[in-house]
mmCIF file of C-alpha atoms in Angstrom:
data_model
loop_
_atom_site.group_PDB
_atom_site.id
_atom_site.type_symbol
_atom_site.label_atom_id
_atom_site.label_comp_id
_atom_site.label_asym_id
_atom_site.label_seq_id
_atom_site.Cartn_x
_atom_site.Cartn_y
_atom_site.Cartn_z
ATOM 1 C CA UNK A 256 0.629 30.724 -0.651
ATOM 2 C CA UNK A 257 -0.649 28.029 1.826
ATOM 3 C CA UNK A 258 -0.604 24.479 -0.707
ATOM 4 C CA UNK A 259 -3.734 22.801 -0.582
ATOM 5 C CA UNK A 260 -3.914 18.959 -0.373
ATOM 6 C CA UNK A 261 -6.178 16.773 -0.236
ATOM 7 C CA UNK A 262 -6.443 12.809 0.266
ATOM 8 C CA UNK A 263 -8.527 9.534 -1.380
ATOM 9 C CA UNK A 264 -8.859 7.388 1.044
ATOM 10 C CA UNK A 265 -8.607 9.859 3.963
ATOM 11 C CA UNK A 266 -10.902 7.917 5.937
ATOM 12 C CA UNK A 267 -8.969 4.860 6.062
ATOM 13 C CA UNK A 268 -6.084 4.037 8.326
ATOM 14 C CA UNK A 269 -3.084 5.784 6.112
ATOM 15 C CA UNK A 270 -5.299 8.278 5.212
ATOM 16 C CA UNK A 271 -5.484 9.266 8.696
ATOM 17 C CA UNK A 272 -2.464 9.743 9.242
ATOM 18 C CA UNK A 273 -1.630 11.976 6.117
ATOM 19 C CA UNK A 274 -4.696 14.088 7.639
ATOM 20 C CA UNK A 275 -2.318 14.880 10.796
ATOM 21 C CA UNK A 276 0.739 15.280 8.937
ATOM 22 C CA UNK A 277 -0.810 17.896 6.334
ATOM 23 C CA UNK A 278 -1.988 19.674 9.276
ATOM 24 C CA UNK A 279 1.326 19.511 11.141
ATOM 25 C CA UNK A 280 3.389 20.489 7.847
ATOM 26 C CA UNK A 281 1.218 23.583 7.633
ATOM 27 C CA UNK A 282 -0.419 23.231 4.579
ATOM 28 C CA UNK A 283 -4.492 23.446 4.073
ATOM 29 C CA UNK A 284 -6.267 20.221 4.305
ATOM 30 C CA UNK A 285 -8.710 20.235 1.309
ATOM 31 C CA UNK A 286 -10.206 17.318 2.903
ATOM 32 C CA UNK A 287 -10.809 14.085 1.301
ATOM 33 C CA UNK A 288 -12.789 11.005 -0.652
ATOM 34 C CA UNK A 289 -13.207 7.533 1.142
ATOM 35 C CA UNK A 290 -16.450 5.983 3.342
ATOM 36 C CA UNK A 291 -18.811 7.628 4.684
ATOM 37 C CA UNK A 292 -17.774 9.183 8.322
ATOM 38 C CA UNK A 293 -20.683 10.830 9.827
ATOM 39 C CA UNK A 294 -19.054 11.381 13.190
ATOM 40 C CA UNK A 295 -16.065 13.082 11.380
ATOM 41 C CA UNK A 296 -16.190 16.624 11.223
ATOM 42 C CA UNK A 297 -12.600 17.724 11.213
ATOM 43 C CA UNK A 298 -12.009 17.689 7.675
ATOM 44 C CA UNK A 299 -14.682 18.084 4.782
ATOM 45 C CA UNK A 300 -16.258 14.826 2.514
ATOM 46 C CA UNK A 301 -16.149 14.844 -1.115
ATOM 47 C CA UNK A 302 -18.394 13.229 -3.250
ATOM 48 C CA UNK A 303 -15.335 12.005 -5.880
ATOM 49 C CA UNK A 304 -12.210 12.422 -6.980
ATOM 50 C CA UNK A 305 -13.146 15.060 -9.319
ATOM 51 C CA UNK A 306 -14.159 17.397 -7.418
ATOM 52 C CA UNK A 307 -11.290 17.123 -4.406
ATOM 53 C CA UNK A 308 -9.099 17.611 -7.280
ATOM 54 C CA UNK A 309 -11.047 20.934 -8.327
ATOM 55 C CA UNK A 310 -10.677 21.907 -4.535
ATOM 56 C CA UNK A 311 -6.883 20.759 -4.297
ATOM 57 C CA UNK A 312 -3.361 21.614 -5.258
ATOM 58 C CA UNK A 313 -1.779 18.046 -4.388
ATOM 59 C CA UNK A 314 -3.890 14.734 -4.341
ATOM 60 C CA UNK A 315 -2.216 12.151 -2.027
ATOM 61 C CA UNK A 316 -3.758 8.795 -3.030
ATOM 62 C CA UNK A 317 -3.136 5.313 -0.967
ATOM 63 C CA UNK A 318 -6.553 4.030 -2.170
ATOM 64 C CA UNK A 319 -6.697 0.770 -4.236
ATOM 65 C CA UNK A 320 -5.132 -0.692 -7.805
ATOM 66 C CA UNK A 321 -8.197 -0.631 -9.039
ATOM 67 C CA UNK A 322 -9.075 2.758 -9.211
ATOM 68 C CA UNK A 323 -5.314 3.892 -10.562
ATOM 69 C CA UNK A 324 -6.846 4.411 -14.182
ATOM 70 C CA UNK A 325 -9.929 6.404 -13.080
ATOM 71 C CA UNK A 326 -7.875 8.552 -10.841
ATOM 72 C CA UNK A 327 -5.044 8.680 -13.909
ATOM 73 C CA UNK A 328 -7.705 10.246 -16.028
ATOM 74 C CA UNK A 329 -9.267 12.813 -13.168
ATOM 75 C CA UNK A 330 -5.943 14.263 -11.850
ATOM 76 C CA UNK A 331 -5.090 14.412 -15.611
ATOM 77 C CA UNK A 332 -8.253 16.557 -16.538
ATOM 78 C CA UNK A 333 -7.842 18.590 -13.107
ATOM 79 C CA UNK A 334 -4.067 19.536 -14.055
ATOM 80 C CA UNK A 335 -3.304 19.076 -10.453
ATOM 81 C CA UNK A 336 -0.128 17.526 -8.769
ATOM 82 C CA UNK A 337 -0.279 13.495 -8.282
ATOM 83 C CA UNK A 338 1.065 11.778 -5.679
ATOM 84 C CA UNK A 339 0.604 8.006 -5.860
ATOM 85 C CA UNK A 340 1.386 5.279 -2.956
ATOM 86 C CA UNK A 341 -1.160 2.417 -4.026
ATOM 87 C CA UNK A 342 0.792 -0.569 -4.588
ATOM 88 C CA UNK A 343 0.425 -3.690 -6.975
ATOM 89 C CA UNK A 344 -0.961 -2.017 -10.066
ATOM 90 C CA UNK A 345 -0.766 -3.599 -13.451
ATOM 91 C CA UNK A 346 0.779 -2.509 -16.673
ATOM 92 C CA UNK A 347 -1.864 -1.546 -17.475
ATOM 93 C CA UNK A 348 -2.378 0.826 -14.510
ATOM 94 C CA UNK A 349 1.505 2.091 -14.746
ATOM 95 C CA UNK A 350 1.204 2.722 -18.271
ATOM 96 C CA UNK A 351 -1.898 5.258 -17.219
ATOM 97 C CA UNK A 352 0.193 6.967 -14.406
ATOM 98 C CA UNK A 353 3.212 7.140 -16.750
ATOM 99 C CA UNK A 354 0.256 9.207 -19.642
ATOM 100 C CA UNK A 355 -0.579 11.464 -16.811
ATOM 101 C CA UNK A 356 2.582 12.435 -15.865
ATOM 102 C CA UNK A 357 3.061 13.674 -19.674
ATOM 103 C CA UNK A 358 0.403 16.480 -18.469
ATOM 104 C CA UNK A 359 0.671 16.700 -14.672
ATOM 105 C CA UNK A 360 3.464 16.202 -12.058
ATOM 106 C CA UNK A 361 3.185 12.887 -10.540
ATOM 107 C CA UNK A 362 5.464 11.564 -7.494
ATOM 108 C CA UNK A 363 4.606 7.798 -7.881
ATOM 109 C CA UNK A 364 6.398 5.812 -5.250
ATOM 110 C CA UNK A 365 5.989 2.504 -3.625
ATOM 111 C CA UNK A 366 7.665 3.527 -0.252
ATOM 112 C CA UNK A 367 8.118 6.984 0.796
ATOM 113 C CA UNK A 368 10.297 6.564 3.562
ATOM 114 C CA UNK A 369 13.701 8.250 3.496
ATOM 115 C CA UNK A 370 15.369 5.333 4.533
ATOM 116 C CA UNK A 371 13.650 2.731 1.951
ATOM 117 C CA UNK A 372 14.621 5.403 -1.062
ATOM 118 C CA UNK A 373 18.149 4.855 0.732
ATOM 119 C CA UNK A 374 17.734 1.165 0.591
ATOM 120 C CA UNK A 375 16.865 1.409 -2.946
ATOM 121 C CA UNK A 376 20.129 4.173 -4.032
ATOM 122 C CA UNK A 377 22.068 1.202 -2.415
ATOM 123 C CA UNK A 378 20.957 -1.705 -3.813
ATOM 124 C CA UNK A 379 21.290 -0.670 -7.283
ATOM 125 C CA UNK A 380 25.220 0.005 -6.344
ATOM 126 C CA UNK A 381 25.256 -2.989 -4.666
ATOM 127 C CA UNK A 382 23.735 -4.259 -8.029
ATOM 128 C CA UNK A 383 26.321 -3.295 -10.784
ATOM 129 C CA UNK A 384 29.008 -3.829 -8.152
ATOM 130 C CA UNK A 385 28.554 -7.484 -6.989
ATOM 131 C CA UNK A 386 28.310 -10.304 -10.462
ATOM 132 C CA UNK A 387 25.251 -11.991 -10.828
ATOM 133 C CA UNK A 388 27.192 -15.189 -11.391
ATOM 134 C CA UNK A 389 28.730 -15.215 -8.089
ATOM 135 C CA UNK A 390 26.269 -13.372 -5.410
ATOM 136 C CA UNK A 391 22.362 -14.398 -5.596
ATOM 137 C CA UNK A 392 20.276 -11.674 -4.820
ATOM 138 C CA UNK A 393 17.719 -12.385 -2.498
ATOM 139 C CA UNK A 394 14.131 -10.112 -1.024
ATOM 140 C CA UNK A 395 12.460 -11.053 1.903
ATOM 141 C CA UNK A 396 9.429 -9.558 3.007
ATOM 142 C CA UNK A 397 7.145 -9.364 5.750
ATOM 143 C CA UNK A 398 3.701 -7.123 6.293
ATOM 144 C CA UNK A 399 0.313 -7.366 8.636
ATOM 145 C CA UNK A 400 -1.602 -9.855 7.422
ATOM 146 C CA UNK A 401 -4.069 -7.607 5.631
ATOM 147 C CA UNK A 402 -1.538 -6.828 2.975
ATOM 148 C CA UNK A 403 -3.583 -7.491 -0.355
ATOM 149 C CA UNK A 404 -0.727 -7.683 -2.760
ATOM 150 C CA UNK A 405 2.619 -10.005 -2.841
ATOM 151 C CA UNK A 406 5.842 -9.371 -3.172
ATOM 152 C CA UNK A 407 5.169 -5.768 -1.812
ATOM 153 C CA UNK A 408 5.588 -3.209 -3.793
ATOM 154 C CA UNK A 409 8.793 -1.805 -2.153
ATOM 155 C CA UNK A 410 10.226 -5.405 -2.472
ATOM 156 C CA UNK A 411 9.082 -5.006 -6.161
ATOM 157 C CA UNK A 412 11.285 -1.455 -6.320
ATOM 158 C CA UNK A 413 13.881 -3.002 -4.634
ATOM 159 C CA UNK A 414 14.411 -5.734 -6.973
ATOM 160 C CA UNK A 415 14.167 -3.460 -9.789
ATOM 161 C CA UNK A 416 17.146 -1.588 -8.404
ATOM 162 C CA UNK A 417 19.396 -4.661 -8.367
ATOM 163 C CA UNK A 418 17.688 -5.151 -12.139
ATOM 164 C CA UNK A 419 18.545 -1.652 -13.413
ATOM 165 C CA UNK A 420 22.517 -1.955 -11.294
ATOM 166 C CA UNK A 421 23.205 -5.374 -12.921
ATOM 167 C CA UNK A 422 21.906 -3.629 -16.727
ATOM 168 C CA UNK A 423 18.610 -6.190 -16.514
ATOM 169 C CA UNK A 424 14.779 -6.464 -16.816
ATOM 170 C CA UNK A 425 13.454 -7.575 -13.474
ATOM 171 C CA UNK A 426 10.653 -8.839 -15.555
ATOM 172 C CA UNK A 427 12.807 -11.573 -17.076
ATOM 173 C CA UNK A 428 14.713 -12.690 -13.807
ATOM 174 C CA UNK A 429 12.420 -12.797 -11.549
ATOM 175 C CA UNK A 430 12.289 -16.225 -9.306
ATOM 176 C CA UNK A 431 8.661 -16.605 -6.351
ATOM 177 C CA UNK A 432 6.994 -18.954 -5.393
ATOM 178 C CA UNK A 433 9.170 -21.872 -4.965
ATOM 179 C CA UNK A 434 7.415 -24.970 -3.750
ATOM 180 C CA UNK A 435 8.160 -28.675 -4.252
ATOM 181 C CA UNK A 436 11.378 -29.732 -6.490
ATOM 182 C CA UNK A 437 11.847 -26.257 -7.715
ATOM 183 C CA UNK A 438 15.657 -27.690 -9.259
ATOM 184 C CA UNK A 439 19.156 -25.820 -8.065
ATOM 185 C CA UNK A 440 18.484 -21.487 -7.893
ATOM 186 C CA UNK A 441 19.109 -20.021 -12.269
ATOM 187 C CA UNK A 442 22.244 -17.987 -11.967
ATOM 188 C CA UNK A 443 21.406 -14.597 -12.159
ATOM 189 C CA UNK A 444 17.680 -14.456 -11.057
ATOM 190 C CA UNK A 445 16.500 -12.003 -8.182
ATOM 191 C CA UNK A 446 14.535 -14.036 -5.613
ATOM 192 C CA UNK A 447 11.370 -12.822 -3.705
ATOM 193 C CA UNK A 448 9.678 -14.549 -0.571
ATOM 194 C CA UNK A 449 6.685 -12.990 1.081
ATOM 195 C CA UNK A 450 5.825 -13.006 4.648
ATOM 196 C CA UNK A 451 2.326 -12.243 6.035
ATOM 197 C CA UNK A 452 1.134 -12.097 9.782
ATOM 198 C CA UNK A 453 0.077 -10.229 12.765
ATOM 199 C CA UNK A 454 0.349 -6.554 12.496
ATOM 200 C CA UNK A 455 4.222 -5.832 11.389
ATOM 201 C CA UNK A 456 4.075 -2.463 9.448
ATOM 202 C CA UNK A 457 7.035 -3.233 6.682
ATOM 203 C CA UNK A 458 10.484 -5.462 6.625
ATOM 204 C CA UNK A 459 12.389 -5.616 4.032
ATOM 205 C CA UNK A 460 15.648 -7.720 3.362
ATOM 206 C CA UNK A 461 18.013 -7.198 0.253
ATOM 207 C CA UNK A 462 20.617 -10.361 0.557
ATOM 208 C CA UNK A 463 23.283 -10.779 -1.753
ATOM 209 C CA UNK A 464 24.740 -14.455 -1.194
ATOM 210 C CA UNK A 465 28.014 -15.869 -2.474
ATOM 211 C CA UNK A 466 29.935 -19.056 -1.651
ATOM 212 C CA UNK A 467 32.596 -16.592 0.880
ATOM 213 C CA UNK A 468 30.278 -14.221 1.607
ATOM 214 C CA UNK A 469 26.309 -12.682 2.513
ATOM 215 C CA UNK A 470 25.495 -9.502 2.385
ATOM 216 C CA UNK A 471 22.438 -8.135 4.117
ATOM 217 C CA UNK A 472 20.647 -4.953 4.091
ATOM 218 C CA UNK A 473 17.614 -4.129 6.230
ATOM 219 C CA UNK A 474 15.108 -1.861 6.514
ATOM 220 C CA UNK A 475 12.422 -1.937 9.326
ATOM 221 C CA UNK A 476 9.617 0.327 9.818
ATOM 222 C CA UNK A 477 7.750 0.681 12.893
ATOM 223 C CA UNK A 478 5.494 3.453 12.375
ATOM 224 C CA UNK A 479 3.030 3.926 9.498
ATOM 225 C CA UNK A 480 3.618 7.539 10.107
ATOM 226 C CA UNK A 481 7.256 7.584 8.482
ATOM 227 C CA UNK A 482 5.623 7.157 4.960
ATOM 228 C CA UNK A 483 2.596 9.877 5.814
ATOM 229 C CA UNK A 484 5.149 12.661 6.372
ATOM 230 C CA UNK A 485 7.331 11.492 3.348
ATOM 231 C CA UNK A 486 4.210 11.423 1.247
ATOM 232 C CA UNK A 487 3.093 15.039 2.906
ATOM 233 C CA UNK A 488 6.944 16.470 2.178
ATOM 234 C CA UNK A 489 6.246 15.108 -1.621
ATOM 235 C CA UNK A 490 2.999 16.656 -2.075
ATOM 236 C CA UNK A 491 4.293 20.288 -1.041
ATOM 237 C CA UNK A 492 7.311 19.370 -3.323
ATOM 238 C CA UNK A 493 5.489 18.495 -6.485
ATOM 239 C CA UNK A 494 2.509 21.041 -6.052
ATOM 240 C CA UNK A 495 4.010 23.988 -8.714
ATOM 241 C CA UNK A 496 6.705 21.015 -10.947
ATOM 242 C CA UNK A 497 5.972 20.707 -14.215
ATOM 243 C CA UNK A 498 4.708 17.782 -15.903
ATOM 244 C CA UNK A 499 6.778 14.879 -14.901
ATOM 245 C CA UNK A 500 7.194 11.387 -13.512
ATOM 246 C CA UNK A 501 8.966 11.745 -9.962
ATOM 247 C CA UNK A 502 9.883 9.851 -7.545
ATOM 248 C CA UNK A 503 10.858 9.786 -4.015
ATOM 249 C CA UNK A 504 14.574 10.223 -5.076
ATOM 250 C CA UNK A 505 13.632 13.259 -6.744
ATOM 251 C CA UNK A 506 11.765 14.681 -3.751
ATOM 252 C CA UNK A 507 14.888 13.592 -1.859
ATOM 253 C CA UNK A 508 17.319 15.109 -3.943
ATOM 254 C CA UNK A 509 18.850 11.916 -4.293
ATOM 255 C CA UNK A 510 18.063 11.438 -8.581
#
């Protein structure tokens, strides 16, 4: 049976680009939810998330933070497949996506590139196997300079692989935003640094620094498609799972 997906924010510039890759992959495109497109015929408008839900199997969303609750509760009530790439939500908003996925399968990810999930299976090794007393871990950054939200949120995933490697909450060693005398780097922290400008589509630097020795590991992206077919290969993935939180790794078969 031909899956079904369908796409908030399908009018935007990701969303476009999952449009094409549903297509490609073969699946049915439901259609979507975003602004009004009145010159746009190709794929059909809804009027909410509700009802492309009803019409769906899959729901790829890359809308906004803001609407992570509301779209929590209407996947939940639709029992339909989840799969989430909006990026800087709160607790608040994760603790809504982690209630849905006790009733729906949800593939929440903050990069759904194959070679970011590698990235991230790497740098928690790289975690446990390097001592936080003698190699600071370091994230640099860099997006277009419409990027909302900072660190991004694969930085943010990133970080909480070196966290979960070294047995830590990122929460609690978390070091931004240094500016003036910030005093000598705590032993043990993970640093972040944020870079904005032009139109770069995602950079991301893991650097583990010691007083012999740096290690760094880089991933570029230069294509915003990479993460629509990822997202695309998830959706047909998690359209018939049970309940669950999943993430790329699982997709990947990586977990």
């Amino acid at each position: 049976m031909t899956i079904r997906i369908g796409i908030a924010g399908i009018t935007g510039r990701m969303g476009r680009l999952l449009a094409e890759e549903v297509v490609a992959a073969g699946a049915h495109l439901t259609g979507g939810i975003g602004l009004d497109a009145p010159n746009e015929r190709s794929f059909e408008l809804f009027a909410d998330i509700t009802q492309l839900a009803a019409a769906s199997d899959a729901v790829l969303d890359f809308t906004h933070a803001s609407l992570a609750q509301s779209h929590a509760a209407a996947l939940t009530a639709s029992g339909k497949a989840w799969v989430l790439g909006t990026t800087g939500l709160s607790a608040a908003d994760e603790a809504a996506v982690t209630a849905a996925a006790e009733r729906i399968p949800v593939v929440y990810a903050s990069n759904f590139s194959p070679g970011v999930n590698l990235v991230l299976a790497l740098a928690e090794r790289m975690g446990a196997a390097l001592p936080d007393d003698a190699y600071d871990a370091e994230i640099v950054e860099m997006h277009h300079r419409q990027k909302v939200d900072a660190p991004s949120g694969t930085a943010i995933a990133i970080g909480r692989a070196v966290a979960k490697g070294r047995g830590v909450s990122l929460d609690d060693n978390t070091e931004t935003g240094r500016h003036g005398h910030t005093g000598a780097r705590k032993t043990g922290t993970i640093g972040f640094a944020a870079l904005r400008g032009g139109q770069v589509v995602g950079e991301h630097s893991l650097i583990f620094a010691a007083a012999s020795e740096q290690i760094v590991l880089t991933h570029r992206a230069f294509d915003r498609r990479v993460f629509a077919t990822g997202a695309v290969r998830a959706a047909l993935w998690a359209a018939n799972r049970p309940a669950r939180l999943y993430s790329m790794m699982d997709v990947l078969g990586m977990a």
